[in-house]
Amino acid sequence: MREIALVYLDRSGGLQKFVHDCKKYNDSKQSYAVYRFIISINPSDIAELDATLGNYILHNPIQAAQIFQTVCFIAIKTLSLIEQLQTEAQISILLKPTHLPPLPSYVLSLSAFPFNYTSQRFYMSEGIAIAMGTVTKYTQGARFLCTEETCPFSEGIHLPGATESATVRNDFVCSLCSSPLQEDMKFRVLGDKQIVEMIDAKVLNALKGYSNDKSHFRIQTFTVFLR
């Protein structure tokens, strides 16, 4: 699947954009703990190229991102794109699909039962934004040092996490020697986040006085985190 991912990046123009993004990192005088790349993908094109990889991206995007992470790391080392890059764990890949298949199973509807949204895959959700919070900062990535000087990880290790609490904590231990890890604060990476309160678009029918042959119903808002 790594070869297919590389072929897709080359054909779609994603590889050229990736090289351009690497050049901006390499020319920057700032030190980075994490090198973040956004890769736009067309699920239909990938499925036609390789059905297995296309299905993997749609239903296991976190694991699929690791495939692209390895491909990008090999490309950086082979082409010497970022001199400061040390380990593959420093690369953060965000797969951004251009669209999802127009099928009911890909639509996130919080008004439908049962709520079987346990898989960490892509969903589409449509609604009305009724409130928006201010843009605040969150920890996007961090670098940790092993407190044991003789340990290879004393030079630094990046710990990725899906949430802020999984990215920055004070109870991380080294996977090699089990010594405590200490964050290198000057390498902390911050990003922007915003909280949006949304409500299902079906509320418009209720406000217009349309009857849906139900004696009573309930509509509840849901919170979306934009990062």
PDB file of C-alpha atoms in Angstrom:
ATOM      1  CA  MET A   1       0.000   0.000   0.000  1.00  0.00           C
ATOM      2  CA  ARG A   2       2.987   2.310   0.474  1.00  0.00           C
ATOM      3  CA  GLU A   3       3.847   2.017  -3.214  1.00  0.00           C
ATOM      4  CA  ILE A   4       0.236   2.801  -4.177  1.00  0.00           C
ATOM      5  CA  ALA A   5       0.229   5.816  -1.836  1.00  0.00           C
ATOM      6  CA  LEU A   6       3.399   7.124  -3.492  1.00  0.00           C
ATOM      7  CA  VAL A   7       1.940   6.578  -6.971  1.00  0.00           C
ATOM      8  CA  TYR A   8      -1.232   8.452  -5.993  1.00  0.00           C
ATOM      9  CA  LEU A   9       0.726  11.376  -4.552  1.00  0.00           C
ATOM     10  CA  ASP A  10       2.760  11.585  -7.737  1.00  0.00           C
ATOM     11  CA  ARG A  11      -0.262  11.455 -10.057  1.00  0.00           C
ATOM     12  CA  SER A  12      -2.462  13.813  -8.048  1.00  0.00           C
ATOM     13  CA  GLY A  13       0.148  16.528  -7.598  1.00  0.00           C
ATOM     14  CA  GLY A  14       0.301  15.887  -3.861  1.00  0.00           C
ATOM     15  CA  LEU A  15       3.968  14.963  -4.037  1.00  0.00           C
ATOM     16  CA  GLN A  16       4.861  18.314  -5.604  1.00  0.00           C
ATOM     17  CA  LYS A  17       2.923  20.147  -2.876  1.00  0.00           C
ATOM     18  CA  PHE A  18       4.629  18.014  -0.233  1.00  0.00           C
ATOM     19  CA  VAL A  19       8.078  18.918  -1.580  1.00  0.00           C
ATOM     20  CA  HIS A  20       7.065  22.602  -1.548  1.00  0.00           C
ATOM     21  CA  ASP A  21       5.900  22.342   2.084  1.00  0.00           C
ATOM     22  CA  CYS A  22       9.165  20.645   3.017  1.00  0.00           C
ATOM     23  CA  LYS A  23      11.124  23.496   1.445  1.00  0.00           C
ATOM     24  CA  LYS A  24       9.289  26.016   3.660  1.00  0.00           C
ATOM     25  CA  TYR A  25      10.210  23.977   6.741  1.00  0.00           C
ATOM     26  CA  ASN A  26      13.819  23.563   5.606  1.00  0.00           C
ATOM     27  CA  ASP A  27      14.255  27.271   4.856  1.00  0.00           C
ATOM     28  CA  SER A  28      12.761  28.313   8.185  1.00  0.00           C
ATOM     29  CA  LYS A  29      15.123  29.292  10.981  1.00  0.00           C
ATOM     30  CA  GLN A  30      12.655  28.030  13.584  1.00  0.00           C
ATOM     31  CA  SER A  31      13.167  24.650  15.261  1.00  0.00           C
ATOM     32  CA  TYR A  32      10.219  22.271  15.002  1.00  0.00           C
ATOM     33  CA  ALA A  33       9.301  19.279  17.124  1.00  0.00           C
ATOM     34  CA  VAL A  34       6.584  18.252  14.671  1.00  0.00           C
ATOM     35  CA  TYR A  35       6.379  18.716  10.918  1.00  0.00           C
ATOM     36  CA  ARG A  36       2.712  18.834   9.978  1.00  0.00           C
ATOM     37  CA  PHE A  37       1.478  18.098   6.469  1.00  0.00           C
ATOM     38  CA  ILE A  38      -2.078  18.222   5.095  1.00  0.00           C
ATOM     39  CA  ILE A  39      -2.648  15.801   2.220  1.00  0.00           C
ATOM     40  CA  SER A  40      -5.805  16.171   0.134  1.00  0.00           C
ATOM     41  CA  ILE A  41      -7.111  12.842  -1.117  1.00  0.00           C
ATOM     42  CA  ASN A  42      -9.873  11.865  -3.509  1.00  0.00           C
ATOM     43  CA  PRO A  43     -11.342   8.569  -2.223  1.00  0.00           C
ATOM     44  CA  SER A  44     -12.798   7.696  -5.632  1.00  0.00           C
ATOM     45  CA  ASP A  45      -9.458   8.117  -7.419  1.00  0.00           C
ATOM     46  CA  ILE A  46      -7.631   6.061  -4.791  1.00  0.00           C
ATOM     47  CA  ALA A  47     -10.285   3.309  -4.911  1.00  0.00           C
ATOM     48  CA  GLU A  48      -9.864   3.082  -8.685  1.00  0.00           C
ATOM     49  CA  LEU A  49      -6.102   2.889  -8.279  1.00  0.00           C
ATOM     50  CA  ASP A  50      -6.247   0.342  -5.466  1.00  0.00           C
ATOM     51  CA  ALA A  51      -9.510  -0.713  -3.805  1.00  0.00           C
ATOM     52  CA  THR A  52      -7.762  -1.978  -0.665  1.00  0.00           C
ATOM     53  CA  LEU A  53      -6.043   1.342   0.052  1.00  0.00           C
ATOM     54  CA  GLY A  54      -9.205   3.288  -0.805  1.00  0.00           C
ATOM     55  CA  ASN A  55     -11.250   1.240   1.645  1.00  0.00           C
ATOM     56  CA  TYR A  56      -8.494   1.526   4.255  1.00  0.00           C
ATOM     57  CA  ILE A  57      -8.496   5.327   4.038  1.00  0.00           C
ATOM     58  CA  LEU A  58     -12.284   5.546   4.342  1.00  0.00           C
ATOM     59  CA  HIS A  59     -12.621   3.174   7.289  1.00  0.00           C
ATOM     60  CA  ASN A  60      -9.231   3.315   9.049  1.00  0.00           C
ATOM     61  CA  PRO A  61      -7.980   6.870   8.443  1.00  0.00           C
ATOM     62  CA  ILE A  62      -5.658   6.910  11.459  1.00  0.00           C
ATOM     63  CA  GLN A  63      -3.831   3.766  10.322  1.00  0.00           C
ATOM     64  CA  ALA A  64      -3.918   4.982   6.713  1.00  0.00           C
ATOM     65  CA  ALA A  65      -2.236   8.223   7.787  1.00  0.00           C
ATOM     66  CA  GLN A  66       0.621   6.128   9.189  1.00  0.00           C
ATOM     67  CA  ILE A  67       1.174   4.648   5.711  1.00  0.00           C
ATOM     68  CA  PHE A  68       1.479   8.136   4.233  1.00  0.00           C
ATOM     69  CA  GLN A  69       3.669   9.107   7.190  1.00  0.00           C
ATOM     70  CA  THR A  70       6.171   6.375   6.327  1.00  0.00           C
ATOM     71  CA  VAL A  71       6.092   7.298   2.629  1.00  0.00           C
ATOM     72  CA  CYS A  72       6.706  10.962   3.413  1.00  0.00           C
ATOM     73  CA  PHE A  73       9.538  10.147   5.822  1.00  0.00           C
ATOM     74  CA  ILE A  74      11.291   7.994   3.223  1.00  0.00           C
ATOM     75  CA  ALA A  75      10.851  10.757   0.633  1.00  0.00           C
ATOM     76  CA  ILE A  76      12.320  13.372   2.984  1.00  0.00           C
ATOM     77  CA  LYS A  77      15.360  11.241   3.785  1.00  0.00           C
ATOM     78  CA  THR A  78      15.917  10.069   0.201  1.00  0.00           C
ATOM     79  CA  LEU A  79      15.659  13.554  -1.298  1.00  0.00           C
ATOM     80  CA  SER A  80      17.188  15.354   1.731  1.00  0.00           C
ATOM     81  CA  LEU A  81      14.183  17.699   1.945  1.00  0.00           C
ATOM     82  CA  ILE A  82      14.381  18.601   5.663  1.00  0.00           C
ATOM     83  CA  GLU A  83      17.839  18.499   7.210  1.00  0.00           C
ATOM     84  CA  GLN A  84      16.584  18.966  10.781  1.00  0.00           C
ATOM     85  CA  LEU A  85      14.234  15.949  10.691  1.00  0.00           C
ATOM     86  CA  GLN A  86      15.451  13.115  12.904  1.00  0.00           C
ATOM     87  CA  THR A  87      12.705  10.514  13.363  1.00  0.00           C
ATOM     88  CA  GLU A  88       9.543   9.403  11.562  1.00  0.00           C
ATOM     89  CA  ALA A  89       7.505  10.215  14.691  1.00  0.00           C
ATOM     90  CA  GLN A  90       8.155  13.923  14.079  1.00  0.00           C
ATOM     91  CA  ILE A  91       5.939  13.832  10.975  1.00  0.00           C
ATOM     92  CA  SER A  92       2.231  14.490  11.480  1.00  0.00           C
ATOM     93  CA  ILE A  93       0.010  13.633   8.514  1.00  0.00           C
ATOM     94  CA  LEU A  94      -3.576  14.881   8.213  1.00  0.00           C
ATOM     95  CA  LEU A  95      -5.563  13.182   5.458  1.00  0.00           C
ATOM     96  CA  LYS A  96      -8.193  15.558   4.098  1.00  0.00           C
ATOM     97  CA  PRO A  97     -10.778  13.861   1.832  1.00  0.00           C
ATOM     98  CA  THR A  98     -12.271  15.981  -0.935  1.00  0.00           C
ATOM     99  CA  HIS A  99     -15.594  14.171  -0.496  1.00  0.00           C
ATOM    100  CA  LEU A 100     -17.132  10.990   0.885  1.00  0.00           C
ATOM    101  CA  PRO A 101     -19.291   8.400  -0.892  1.00  0.00           C
ATOM    102  CA  PRO A 102     -22.935   9.600  -1.091  1.00  0.00           C
ATOM    103  CA  LEU A 103     -24.202   6.711   1.022  1.00  0.00           C
ATOM    104  CA  PRO A 104     -26.290   6.830   4.236  1.00  0.00           C
ATOM    105  CA  SER A 105     -23.611   4.999   6.237  1.00  0.00           C
ATOM    106  CA  TYR A 106     -21.249   7.960   5.786  1.00  0.00           C
ATOM    107  CA  VAL A 107     -23.712  10.517   7.148  1.00  0.00           C
ATOM    108  CA  LEU A 108     -23.493  11.285  10.870  1.00  0.00           C
ATOM    109  CA  SER A 109     -27.058  11.763  12.076  1.00  0.00           C
ATOM    110  CA  LEU A 110     -27.481  12.255  15.809  1.00  0.00           C
ATOM    111  CA  SER A 111     -31.263  12.026  15.427  1.00  0.00           C
ATOM    112  CA  ALA A 112     -31.150   8.414  14.208  1.00  0.00           C
ATOM    113  CA  PHE A 113     -30.987   5.401  16.470  1.00  0.00           C
ATOM    114  CA  PRO A 114     -29.009   3.378  17.313  1.00  0.00           C
ATOM    115  CA  PHE A 115     -25.862   5.475  17.686  1.00  0.00           C
ATOM    116  CA  ASN A 116     -23.397   3.027  16.187  1.00  0.00           C
ATOM    117  CA  TYR A 117     -20.667   5.585  15.517  1.00  0.00           C
ATOM    118  CA  THR A 118     -17.924   3.700  17.332  1.00  0.00           C
ATOM    119  CA  SER A 119     -15.426   3.508  14.463  1.00  0.00           C
ATOM    120  CA  GLN A 120     -12.860   6.285  14.072  1.00  0.00           C
ATOM    121  CA  ARG A 121     -13.572   6.840  10.385  1.00  0.00           C
ATOM    122  CA  PHE A 122     -14.760   9.768   8.303  1.00  0.00           C
ATOM    123  CA  TYR A 123     -18.374  10.951   8.542  1.00  0.00           C
ATOM    124  CA  MET A 124     -20.301  13.815   6.995  1.00  0.00           C
ATOM    125  CA  SER A 125     -22.447  15.975   9.243  1.00  0.00           C
ATOM    126  CA  GLU A 126     -24.760  18.780   8.177  1.00  0.00           C
ATOM    127  CA  GLY A 127     -26.416  21.268  10.458  1.00  0.00           C
ATOM    128  CA  ILE A 128     -26.963  24.867  11.415  1.00  0.00           C
ATOM    129  CA  ALA A 129     -24.366  26.733  13.473  1.00  0.00           C
ATOM    130  CA  ILE A 130     -26.216  28.597  16.206  1.00  0.00           C
ATOM    131  CA  ALA A 131     -23.221  29.669  18.327  1.00  0.00           C
ATOM    132  CA  MET A 132     -19.480  29.990  17.855  1.00  0.00           C
ATOM    133  CA  GLY A 133     -16.765  30.418  20.445  1.00  0.00           C
ATOM    134  CA  THR A 134     -13.592  32.432  20.132  1.00  0.00           C
ATOM    135  CA  VAL A 135     -10.474  30.975  18.553  1.00  0.00           C
ATOM    136  CA  THR A 136      -8.135  29.636  21.246  1.00  0.00           C
ATOM    137  CA  LYS A 137      -4.846  27.756  21.308  1.00  0.00           C
ATOM    138  CA  TYR A 138      -4.330  24.045  21.926  1.00  0.00           C
ATOM    139  CA  THR A 139      -1.260  21.824  22.057  1.00  0.00           C
ATOM    140  CA  GLN A 140      -0.813  20.182  18.678  1.00  0.00           C
ATOM    141  CA  GLY A 141       2.470  18.428  19.344  1.00  0.00           C
ATOM    142  CA  ALA A 142       5.233  18.187  21.906  1.00  0.00           C
ATOM    143  CA  ARG A 143       8.731  16.834  22.307  1.00  0.00           C
ATOM    144  CA  PHE A 144       9.855  14.865  25.355  1.00  0.00           C
ATOM    145  CA  LEU A 145      13.306  13.992  26.666  1.00  0.00           C
ATOM    146  CA  CYS A 146      14.189  10.908  28.670  1.00  0.00           C
ATOM    147  CA  THR A 147      15.579  11.885  32.080  1.00  0.00           C
ATOM    148  CA  GLU A 148      18.136   9.061  31.887  1.00  0.00           C
ATOM    149  CA  GLU A 149      21.201  10.605  30.209  1.00  0.00           C
ATOM    150  CA  THR A 150      22.531   7.266  28.923  1.00  0.00           C
ATOM    151  CA  CYS A 151      19.247   6.444  27.159  1.00  0.00           C
ATOM    152  CA  PRO A 152      19.056   7.067  23.370  1.00  0.00           C
ATOM    153  CA  PHE A 153      15.731   8.863  23.918  1.00  0.00           C
ATOM    154  CA  SER A 154      17.469  11.500  26.038  1.00  0.00           C
ATOM    155  CA  GLU A 155      17.955  13.355  22.745  1.00  0.00           C
ATOM    156  CA  GLY A 156      14.218  13.639  22.200  1.00  0.00           C
ATOM    157  CA  ILE A 157      11.100  11.718  21.254  1.00  0.00           C
ATOM    158  CA  HIS A 158       7.815  13.015  19.847  1.00  0.00           C
ATOM    159  CA  LEU A 159       4.599  11.719  21.349  1.00  0.00           C
ATOM    160  CA  PRO A 160       1.557  12.181  19.097  1.00  0.00           C
ATOM    161  CA  GLY A 161      -1.931  12.181  20.573  1.00  0.00           C
ATOM    162  CA  ALA A 162      -5.482  12.515  19.324  1.00  0.00           C
ATOM    163  CA  THR A 163      -6.394  14.839  22.198  1.00  0.00           C
ATOM    164  CA  GLU A 164      -4.543  17.442  24.196  1.00  0.00           C
ATOM    165  CA  SER A 165      -4.597  15.273  27.315  1.00  0.00           C
ATOM    166  CA  ALA A 166      -2.969  12.461  25.325  1.00  0.00           C
ATOM    167  CA  THR A 167      -0.291  14.778  23.921  1.00  0.00           C
ATOM    168  CA  VAL A 168       0.860  16.629  27.057  1.00  0.00           C
ATOM    169  CA  ARG A 169       0.941  14.885  30.438  1.00  0.00           C
ATOM    170  CA  ASN A 170       3.356  14.561  33.326  1.00  0.00           C
ATOM    171  CA  ASP A 171       3.188  10.765  33.652  1.00  0.00           C
ATOM    172  CA  PHE A 172       4.829   9.666  30.371  1.00  0.00           C
ATOM    173  CA  VAL A 173       7.599   7.077  30.765  1.00  0.00           C
ATOM    174  CA  CYS A 174      10.324   6.049  28.343  1.00  0.00           C
ATOM    175  CA  SER A 175       9.504   2.961  26.276  1.00  0.00           C
ATOM    176  CA  LEU A 176      13.156   1.871  26.398  1.00  0.00           C
ATOM    177  CA  CYS A 177      14.233   2.302  30.015  1.00  0.00           C
ATOM    178  CA  SER A 178      10.939   3.221  31.764  1.00  0.00           C
ATOM    179  CA  SER A 179      12.431   6.441  33.124  1.00  0.00           C
ATOM    180  CA  PRO A 180      10.161   9.514  33.364  1.00  0.00           C
ATOM    181  CA  LEU A 181       9.913  11.733  30.290  1.00  0.00           C
ATOM    182  CA  GLN A 182      10.255  15.485  30.599  1.00  0.00           C
ATOM    183  CA  GLU A 183       8.805  17.889  28.038  1.00  0.00           C
ATOM    184  CA  ASP A 184      11.139  20.175  26.121  1.00  0.00           C
ATOM    185  CA  MET A 185       8.977  23.294  26.353  1.00  0.00           C
ATOM    186  CA  LYS A 186      10.705  25.230  23.553  1.00  0.00           C
ATOM    187  CA  PHE A 187       9.520  22.587  21.061  1.00  0.00           C
ATOM    188  CA  ARG A 188       5.820  22.704  21.985  1.00  0.00           C
ATOM    189  CA  VAL A 189       3.622  23.177  18.893  1.00  0.00           C
ATOM    190  CA  LEU A 190       0.409  25.182  19.260  1.00  0.00           C
ATOM    191  CA  GLY A 191      -2.596  25.220  16.937  1.00  0.00           C
ATOM    192  CA  ASP A 192      -5.922  27.039  16.738  1.00  0.00           C
ATOM    193  CA  LYS A 193      -9.213  25.523  17.834  1.00  0.00           C
ATOM    194  CA  GLN A 194     -12.783  26.791  17.910  1.00  0.00           C
ATOM    195  CA  ILE A 195     -15.957  25.375  19.435  1.00  0.00           C
ATOM    196  CA  VAL A 196     -19.142  25.522  17.377  1.00  0.00           C
ATOM    197  CA  GLU A 197     -22.626  24.686  18.664  1.00  0.00           C
ATOM    198  CA  MET A 198     -24.736  23.110  15.933  1.00  0.00           C
ATOM    199  CA  ILE A 199     -28.242  21.754  15.511  1.00  0.00           C
ATOM    200  CA  ASP A 200     -29.737  19.350  12.989  1.00  0.00           C
ATOM    201  CA  ALA A 201     -31.125  20.984   9.839  1.00  0.00           C
ATOM    202  CA  LYS A 202     -34.439  19.212  10.491  1.00  0.00           C
ATOM    203  CA  VAL A 203     -35.197  21.882  13.079  1.00  0.00           C
ATOM    204  CA  LEU A 204     -36.191  24.196  10.225  1.00  0.00           C
ATOM    205  CA  ASN A 205     -39.208  22.029   9.465  1.00  0.00           C
ATOM    206  CA  ALA A 206     -40.278  22.203  13.093  1.00  0.00           C
ATOM    207  CA  LEU A 207     -39.953  25.988  13.170  1.00  0.00           C
ATOM    208  CA  LYS A 208     -42.052  26.265  10.019  1.00  0.00           C
ATOM    209  CA  GLY A 209     -44.854  24.316  11.666  1.00  0.00           C
ATOM    210  CA  TYR A 210     -44.598  21.215   9.510  1.00  0.00           C
ATOM    211  CA  SER A 211     -46.165  18.089  10.988  1.00  0.00           C
ATOM    212  CA  ASN A 212     -44.286  14.830  10.824  1.00  0.00           C
ATOM    213  CA  ASP A 213     -47.135  12.687  12.210  1.00  0.00           C
ATOM    214  CA  LYS A 214     -45.475  12.465  15.610  1.00  0.00           C
ATOM    215  CA  SER A 215     -47.157  13.644  18.772  1.00  0.00           C
ATOM    216  CA  HIS A 216     -43.953  15.130  20.144  1.00  0.00           C
ATOM    217  CA  PHE A 217     -40.259  15.123  19.351  1.00  0.00           C
ATOM    218  CA  ARG A 218     -37.018  16.518  20.739  1.00  0.00           C
ATOM    219  CA  ILE A 219     -34.147  18.300  19.011  1.00  0.00           C
ATOM    220  CA  GLN A 220     -30.822  18.776  20.764  1.00  0.00           C
ATOM    221  CA  THR A 221     -27.706  20.703  19.809  1.00  0.00           C
ATOM    222  CA  PHE A 222     -24.285  19.088  19.480  1.00  0.00           C
ATOM    223  CA  THR A 223     -20.811  20.514  19.881  1.00  0.00           C
ATOM    224  CA  VAL A 224     -18.187  20.480  17.126  1.00  0.00           C
ATOM    225  CA  PHE A 225     -14.494  21.135  17.751  1.00  0.00           C
ATOM    226  CA  LEU A 226     -12.707  22.745  14.819  1.00  0.00           C
ATOM    227  CA  ARG A 227      -8.942  22.316  14.922  1.00  0.00           C
TER     228      ARG A 227
END
